PDB file of C-alpha atoms in Angstrom:
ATOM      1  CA  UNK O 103      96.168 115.467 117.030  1.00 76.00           C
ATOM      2  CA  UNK O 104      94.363 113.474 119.424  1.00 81.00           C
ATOM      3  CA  UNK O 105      91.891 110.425 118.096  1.00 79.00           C
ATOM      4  CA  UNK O 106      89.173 112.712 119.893  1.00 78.00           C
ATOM      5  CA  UNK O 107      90.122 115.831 118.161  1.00 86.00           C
ATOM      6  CA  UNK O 108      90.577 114.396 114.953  1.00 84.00           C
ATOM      7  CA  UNK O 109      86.646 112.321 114.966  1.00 83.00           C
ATOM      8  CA  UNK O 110      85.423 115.629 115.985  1.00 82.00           C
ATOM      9  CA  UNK O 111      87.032 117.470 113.453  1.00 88.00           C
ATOM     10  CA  UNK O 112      85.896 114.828 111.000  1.00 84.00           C
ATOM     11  CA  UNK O 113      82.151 115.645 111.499  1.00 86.00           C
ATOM     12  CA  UNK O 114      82.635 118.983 110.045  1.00 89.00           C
ATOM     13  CA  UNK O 115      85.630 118.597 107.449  1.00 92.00           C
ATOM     14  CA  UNK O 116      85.847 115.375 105.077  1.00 93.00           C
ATOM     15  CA  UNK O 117      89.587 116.158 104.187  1.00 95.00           C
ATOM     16  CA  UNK O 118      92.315 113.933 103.135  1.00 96.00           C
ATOM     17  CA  UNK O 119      95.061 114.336 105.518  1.00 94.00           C
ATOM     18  CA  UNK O 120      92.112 113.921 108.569  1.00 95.00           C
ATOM     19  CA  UNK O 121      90.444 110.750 106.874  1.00 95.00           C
ATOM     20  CA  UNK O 122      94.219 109.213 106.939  1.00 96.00           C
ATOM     21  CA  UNK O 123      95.256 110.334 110.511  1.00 95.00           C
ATOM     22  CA  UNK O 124      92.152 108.798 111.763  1.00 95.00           C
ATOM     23  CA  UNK O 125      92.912 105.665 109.988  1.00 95.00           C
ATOM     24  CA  UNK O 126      96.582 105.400 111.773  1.00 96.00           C
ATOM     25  CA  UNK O 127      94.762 106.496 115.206  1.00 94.00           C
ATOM     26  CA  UNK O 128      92.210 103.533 115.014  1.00 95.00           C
ATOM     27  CA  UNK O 129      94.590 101.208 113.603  1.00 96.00           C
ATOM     28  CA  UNK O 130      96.640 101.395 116.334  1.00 95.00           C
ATOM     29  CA  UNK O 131      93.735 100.929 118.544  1.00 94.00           C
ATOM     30  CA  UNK O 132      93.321  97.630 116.527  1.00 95.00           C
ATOM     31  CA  UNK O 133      89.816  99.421 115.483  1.00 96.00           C
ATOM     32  CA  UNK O 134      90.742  97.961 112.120  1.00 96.00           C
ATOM     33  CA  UNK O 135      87.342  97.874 110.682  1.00 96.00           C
ATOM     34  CA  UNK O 136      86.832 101.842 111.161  1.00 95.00           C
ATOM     35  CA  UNK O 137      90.466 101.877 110.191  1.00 97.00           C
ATOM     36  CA  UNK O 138      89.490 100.490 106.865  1.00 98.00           C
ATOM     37  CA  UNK O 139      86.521 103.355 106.334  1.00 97.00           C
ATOM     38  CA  UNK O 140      89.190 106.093 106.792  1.00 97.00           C
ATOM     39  CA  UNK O 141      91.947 104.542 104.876  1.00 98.00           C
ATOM     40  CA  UNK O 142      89.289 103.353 101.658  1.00 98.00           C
ATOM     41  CA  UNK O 143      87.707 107.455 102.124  1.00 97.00           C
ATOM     42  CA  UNK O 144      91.390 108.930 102.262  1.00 98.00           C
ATOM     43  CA  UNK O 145      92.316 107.101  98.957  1.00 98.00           C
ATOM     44  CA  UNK O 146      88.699 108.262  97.256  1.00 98.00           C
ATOM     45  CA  UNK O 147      89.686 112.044  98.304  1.00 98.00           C
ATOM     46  CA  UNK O 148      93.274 112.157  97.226  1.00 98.00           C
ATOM     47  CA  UNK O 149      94.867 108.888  94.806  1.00 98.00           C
ATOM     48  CA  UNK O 150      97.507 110.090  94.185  1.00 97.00           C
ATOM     49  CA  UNK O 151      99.471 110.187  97.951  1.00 97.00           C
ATOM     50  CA  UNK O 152     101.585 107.147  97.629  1.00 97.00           C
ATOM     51  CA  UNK O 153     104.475 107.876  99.586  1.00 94.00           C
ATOM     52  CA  UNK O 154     105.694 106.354 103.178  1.00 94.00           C
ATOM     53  CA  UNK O 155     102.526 106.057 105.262  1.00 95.00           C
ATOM     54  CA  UNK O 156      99.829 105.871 102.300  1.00 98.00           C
ATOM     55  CA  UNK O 157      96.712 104.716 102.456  1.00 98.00           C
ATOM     56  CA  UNK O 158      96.864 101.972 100.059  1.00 98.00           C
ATOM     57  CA  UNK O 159      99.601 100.375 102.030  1.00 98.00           C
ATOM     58  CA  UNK O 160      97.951 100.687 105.324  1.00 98.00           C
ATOM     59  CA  UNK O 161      94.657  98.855 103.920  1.00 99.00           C
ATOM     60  CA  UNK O 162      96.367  96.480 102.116  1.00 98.00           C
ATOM     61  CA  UNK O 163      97.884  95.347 105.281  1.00 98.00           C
ATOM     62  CA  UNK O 164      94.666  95.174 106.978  1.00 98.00           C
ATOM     63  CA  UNK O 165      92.748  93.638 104.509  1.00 98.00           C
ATOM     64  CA  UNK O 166      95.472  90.503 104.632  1.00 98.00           C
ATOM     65  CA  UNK O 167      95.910  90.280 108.086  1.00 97.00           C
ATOM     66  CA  UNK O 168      91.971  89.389 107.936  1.00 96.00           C
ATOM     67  CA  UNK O 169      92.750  86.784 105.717  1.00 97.00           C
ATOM     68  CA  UNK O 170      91.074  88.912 102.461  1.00 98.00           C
ATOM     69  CA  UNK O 171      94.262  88.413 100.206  1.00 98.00           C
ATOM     70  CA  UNK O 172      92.102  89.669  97.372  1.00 97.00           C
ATOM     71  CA  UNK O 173      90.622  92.977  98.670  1.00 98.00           C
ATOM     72  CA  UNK O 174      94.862  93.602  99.557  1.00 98.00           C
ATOM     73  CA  UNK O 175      95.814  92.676  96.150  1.00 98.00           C
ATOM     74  CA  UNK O 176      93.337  94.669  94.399  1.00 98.00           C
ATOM     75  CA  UNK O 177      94.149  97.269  96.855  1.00 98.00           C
ATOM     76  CA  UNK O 178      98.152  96.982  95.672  1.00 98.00           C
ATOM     77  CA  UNK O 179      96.804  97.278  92.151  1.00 97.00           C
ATOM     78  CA  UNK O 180      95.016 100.494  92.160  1.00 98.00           C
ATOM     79  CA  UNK O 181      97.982 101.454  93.925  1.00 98.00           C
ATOM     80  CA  UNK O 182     100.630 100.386  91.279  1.00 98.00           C
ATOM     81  CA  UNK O 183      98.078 102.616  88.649  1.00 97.00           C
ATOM     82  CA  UNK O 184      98.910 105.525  90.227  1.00 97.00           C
ATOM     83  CA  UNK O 185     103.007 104.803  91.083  1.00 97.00           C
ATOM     84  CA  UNK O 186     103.969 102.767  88.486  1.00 95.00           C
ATOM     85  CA  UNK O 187     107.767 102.838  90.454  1.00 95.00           C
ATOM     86  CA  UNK O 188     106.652 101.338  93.700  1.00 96.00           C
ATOM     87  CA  UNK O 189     108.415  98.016  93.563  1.00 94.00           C
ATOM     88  CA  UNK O 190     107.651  97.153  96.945  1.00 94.00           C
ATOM     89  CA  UNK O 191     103.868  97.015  96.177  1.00 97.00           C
ATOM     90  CA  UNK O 192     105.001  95.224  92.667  1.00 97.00           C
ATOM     91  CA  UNK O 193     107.042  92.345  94.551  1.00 95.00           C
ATOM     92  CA  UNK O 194     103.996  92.248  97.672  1.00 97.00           C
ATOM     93  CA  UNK O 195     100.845  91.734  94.960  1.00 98.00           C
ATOM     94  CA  UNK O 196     102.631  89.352  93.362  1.00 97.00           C
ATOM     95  CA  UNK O 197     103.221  87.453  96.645  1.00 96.00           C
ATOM     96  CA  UNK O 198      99.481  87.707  97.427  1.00 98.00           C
ATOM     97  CA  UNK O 199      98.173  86.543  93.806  1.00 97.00           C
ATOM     98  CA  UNK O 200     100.481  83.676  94.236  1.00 96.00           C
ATOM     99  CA  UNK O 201      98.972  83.045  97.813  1.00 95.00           C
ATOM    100  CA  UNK O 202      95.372  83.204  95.408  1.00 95.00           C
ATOM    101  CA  UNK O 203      96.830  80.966  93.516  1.00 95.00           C
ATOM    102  CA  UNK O 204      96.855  82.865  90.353  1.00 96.00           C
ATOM    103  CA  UNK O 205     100.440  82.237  89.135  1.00 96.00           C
ATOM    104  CA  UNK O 206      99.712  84.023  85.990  1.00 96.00           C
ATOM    105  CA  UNK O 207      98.785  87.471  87.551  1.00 96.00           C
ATOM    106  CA  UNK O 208     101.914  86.829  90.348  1.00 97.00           C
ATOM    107  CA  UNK O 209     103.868  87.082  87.052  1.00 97.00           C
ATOM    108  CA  UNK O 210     102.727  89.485  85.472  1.00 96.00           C
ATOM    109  CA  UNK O 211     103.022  91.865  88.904  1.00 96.00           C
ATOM    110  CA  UNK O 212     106.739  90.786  88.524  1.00 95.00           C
ATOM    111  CA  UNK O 213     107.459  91.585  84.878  1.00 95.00           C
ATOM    112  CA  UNK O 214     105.800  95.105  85.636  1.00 95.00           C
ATOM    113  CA  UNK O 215     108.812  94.776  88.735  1.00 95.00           C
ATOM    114  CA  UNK O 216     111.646  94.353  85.757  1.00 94.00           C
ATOM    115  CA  UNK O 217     110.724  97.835  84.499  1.00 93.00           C
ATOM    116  CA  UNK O 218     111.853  99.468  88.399  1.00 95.00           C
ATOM    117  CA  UNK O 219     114.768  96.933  89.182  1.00 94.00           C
ATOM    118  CA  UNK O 220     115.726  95.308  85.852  1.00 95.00           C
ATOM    119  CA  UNK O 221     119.180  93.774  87.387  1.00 96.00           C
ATOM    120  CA  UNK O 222     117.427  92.259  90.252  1.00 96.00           C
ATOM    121  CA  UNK O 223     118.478  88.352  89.455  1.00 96.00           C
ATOM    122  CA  UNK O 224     116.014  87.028  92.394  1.00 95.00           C
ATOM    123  CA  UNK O 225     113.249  88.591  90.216  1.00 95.00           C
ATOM    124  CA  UNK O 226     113.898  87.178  87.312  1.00 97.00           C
ATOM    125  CA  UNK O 227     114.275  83.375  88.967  1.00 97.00           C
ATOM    126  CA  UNK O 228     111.476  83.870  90.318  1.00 96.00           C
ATOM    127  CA  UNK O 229     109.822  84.880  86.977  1.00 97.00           C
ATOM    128  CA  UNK O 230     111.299  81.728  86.193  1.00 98.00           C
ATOM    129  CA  UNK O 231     110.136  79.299  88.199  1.00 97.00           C
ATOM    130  CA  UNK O 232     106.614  80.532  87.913  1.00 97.00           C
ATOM    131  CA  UNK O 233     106.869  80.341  84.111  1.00 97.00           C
ATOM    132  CA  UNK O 234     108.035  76.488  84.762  1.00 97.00           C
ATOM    133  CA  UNK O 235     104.571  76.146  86.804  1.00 96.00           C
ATOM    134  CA  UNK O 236     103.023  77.999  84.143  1.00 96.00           C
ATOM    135  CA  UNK O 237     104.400  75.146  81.808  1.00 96.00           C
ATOM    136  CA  UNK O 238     105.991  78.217  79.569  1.00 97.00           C
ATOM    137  CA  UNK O 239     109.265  77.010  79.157  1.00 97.00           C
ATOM    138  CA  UNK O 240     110.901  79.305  76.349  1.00 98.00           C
ATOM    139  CA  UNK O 241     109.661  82.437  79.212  1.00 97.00           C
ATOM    140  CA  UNK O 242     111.413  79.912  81.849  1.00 98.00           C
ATOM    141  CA  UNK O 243     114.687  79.734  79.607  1.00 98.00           C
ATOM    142  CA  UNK O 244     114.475  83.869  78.778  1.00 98.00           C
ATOM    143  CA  UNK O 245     114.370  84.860  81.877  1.00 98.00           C
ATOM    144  CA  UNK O 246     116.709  82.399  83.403  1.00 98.00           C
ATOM    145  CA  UNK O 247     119.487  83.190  81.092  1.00 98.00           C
ATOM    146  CA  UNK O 248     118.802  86.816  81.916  1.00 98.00           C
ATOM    147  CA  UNK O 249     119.583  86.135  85.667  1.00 98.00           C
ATOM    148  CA  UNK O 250     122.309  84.020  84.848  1.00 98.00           C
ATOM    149  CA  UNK O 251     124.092  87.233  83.001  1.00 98.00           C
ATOM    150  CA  UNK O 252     123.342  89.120  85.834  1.00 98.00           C
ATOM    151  CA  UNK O 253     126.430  87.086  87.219  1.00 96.00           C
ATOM    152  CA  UNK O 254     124.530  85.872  90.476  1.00 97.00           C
ATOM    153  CA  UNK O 255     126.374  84.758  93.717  1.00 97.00           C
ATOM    154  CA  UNK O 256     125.006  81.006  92.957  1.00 97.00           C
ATOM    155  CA  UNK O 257     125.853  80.334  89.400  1.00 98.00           C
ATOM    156  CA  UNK O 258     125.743  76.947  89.609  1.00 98.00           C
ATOM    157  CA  UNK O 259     121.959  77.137  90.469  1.00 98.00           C
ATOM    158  CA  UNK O 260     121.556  79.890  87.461  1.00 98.00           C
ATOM    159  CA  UNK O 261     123.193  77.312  84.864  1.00 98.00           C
ATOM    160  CA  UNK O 262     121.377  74.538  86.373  1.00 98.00           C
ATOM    161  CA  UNK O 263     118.261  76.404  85.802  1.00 98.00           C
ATOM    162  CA  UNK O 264     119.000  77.636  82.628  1.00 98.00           C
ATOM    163  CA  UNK O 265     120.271  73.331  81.568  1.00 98.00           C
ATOM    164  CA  UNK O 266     116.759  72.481  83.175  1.00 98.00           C
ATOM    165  CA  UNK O 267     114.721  75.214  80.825  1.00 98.00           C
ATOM    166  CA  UNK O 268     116.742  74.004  77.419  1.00 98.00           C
ATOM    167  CA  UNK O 269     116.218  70.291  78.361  1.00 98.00           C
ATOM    168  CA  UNK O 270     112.655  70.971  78.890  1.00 97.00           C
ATOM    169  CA  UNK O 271     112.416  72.344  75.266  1.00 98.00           C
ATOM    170  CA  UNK O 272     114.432  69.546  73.827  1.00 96.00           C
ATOM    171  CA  UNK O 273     117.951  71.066  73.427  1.00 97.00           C
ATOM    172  CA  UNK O 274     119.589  68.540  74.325  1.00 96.00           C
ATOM    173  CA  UNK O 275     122.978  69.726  73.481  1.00 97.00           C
ATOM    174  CA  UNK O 276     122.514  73.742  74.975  1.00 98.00           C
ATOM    175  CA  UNK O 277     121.063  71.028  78.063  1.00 98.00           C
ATOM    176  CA  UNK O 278     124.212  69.078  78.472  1.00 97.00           C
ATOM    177  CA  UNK O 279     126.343  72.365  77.979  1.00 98.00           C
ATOM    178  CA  UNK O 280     124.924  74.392  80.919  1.00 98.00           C
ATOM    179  CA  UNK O 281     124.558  71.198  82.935  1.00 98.00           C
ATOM    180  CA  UNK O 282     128.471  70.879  83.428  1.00 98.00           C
ATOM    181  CA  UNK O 283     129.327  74.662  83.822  1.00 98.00           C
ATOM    182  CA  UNK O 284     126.924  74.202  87.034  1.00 98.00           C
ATOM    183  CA  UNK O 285     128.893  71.091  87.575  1.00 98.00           C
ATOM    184  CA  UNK O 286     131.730  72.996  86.539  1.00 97.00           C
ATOM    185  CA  UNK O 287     130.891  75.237  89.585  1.00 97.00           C
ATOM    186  CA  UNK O 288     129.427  72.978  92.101  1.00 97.00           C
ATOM    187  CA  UNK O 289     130.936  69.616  91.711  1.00 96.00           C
ATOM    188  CA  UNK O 290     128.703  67.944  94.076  1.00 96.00           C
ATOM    189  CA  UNK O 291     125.631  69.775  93.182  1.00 97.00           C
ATOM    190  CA  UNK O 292     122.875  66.801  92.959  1.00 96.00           C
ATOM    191  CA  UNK O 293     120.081  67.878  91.120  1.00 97.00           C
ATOM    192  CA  UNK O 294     122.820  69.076  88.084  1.00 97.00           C
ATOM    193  CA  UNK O 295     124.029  65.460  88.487  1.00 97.00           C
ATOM    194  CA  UNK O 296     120.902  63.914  88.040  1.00 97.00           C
ATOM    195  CA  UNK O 297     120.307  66.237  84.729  1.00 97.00           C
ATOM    196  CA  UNK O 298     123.453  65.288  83.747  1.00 97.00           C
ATOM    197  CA  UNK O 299     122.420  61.758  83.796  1.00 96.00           C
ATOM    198  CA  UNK O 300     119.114  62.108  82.066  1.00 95.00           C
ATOM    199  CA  UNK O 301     120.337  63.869  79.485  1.00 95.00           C
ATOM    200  CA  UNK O 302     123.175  61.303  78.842  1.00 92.00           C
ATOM    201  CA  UNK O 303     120.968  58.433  79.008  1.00 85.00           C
ATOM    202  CA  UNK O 304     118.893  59.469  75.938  1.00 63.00           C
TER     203      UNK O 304
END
């Protein structure tokens, strides 16, 4: 249908699947605050529609683009209640929480991500690197050493991560093990040299 049709149609009849197709009509007509009325009304009539083309989706998309990262995330959120598989919207809120700059909630949208794609290693890095910033370094090692038995293309960087995490805790030795099985890997891999180094000079 027509944008016409459909606004006309909408005067009488407050239904889902019209509230949505008006939303995709004015988006495209970069009417993205009316857009954002139809999308927010679709999602109030009918939650539970999460697949390709939802509502959530669409809104979050606009919300971002006008630079509110927060009314997106939230928007992911209340998605994520009601499909607790959708690790698209899992990996994209915890992208925008990060771009918030709440590293603790960008984590936690990625552990909910293990429970979809548990053998995804970039996941878990990532999970691990954020747990660094987070200054939790027993989460840092855990999930490190779960990418590294993933067997990842780049083991050096896994083993080097995983020598990083145990030298943060103090384990020396377990340090200066995984250190050389990245150099083991990657001869010439700098940052493992430099580890290697540190942990020999104490």
């Amino acid at each position: 249908m027509a944008k016409d049709e459909v606004l006309k149609l909408l005067a009488t009849q407050d239904s889902f699947a019209l509230r949505l197709r008006a939303g995709d009509l004015l988006s495209a007509d970069g009417d993205t605050a009316g857009a954002s009325a139809h999308y927010k009304r679709a999602i109030e009539l009918f939650p539970y529609f999460t697949g390709q083309g939802n509502a959530y989706d669409s809104l979050a998309k606009i919300l971002e683009q006008k630079g509110d990262v927060a009314g997106a995330a939230d928007t992911l959120e209340a998605l994520i209640k009601v499909d607790e598989n959708n690790y698209e919207a899992m990996r994209t809120l915890s992208r925008l929480r990060l771009a918030q700059g709440d590293k603790a909630r960008a984590l936690e949208a990625l552990r909910q991500s293990f429970f979809v794609a548990p053998f995804d290693y970039g996941l878990h890095t990532r999970a691990g690197e954020l747990s660094v910033e987070l200054k939790d370094n027993a989460q840092a090692l855990a999930e490190f050493q779960v990418t590294l038995a993933l067997q990842p293309p780049n083991i050096a960087e896994a083993n080097f991560n995983v020598a990083s995490a145990f030298y943060s805790l103090g384990r020396q030795p377990e340090a200066k093990k995984s250190v050389l099985r990245a150099l083991e890997a990657a001869p010439r891999y700098e940052r493992a040299q430099e580890l290697l180094l540190k942990i020999v000079g104490q």
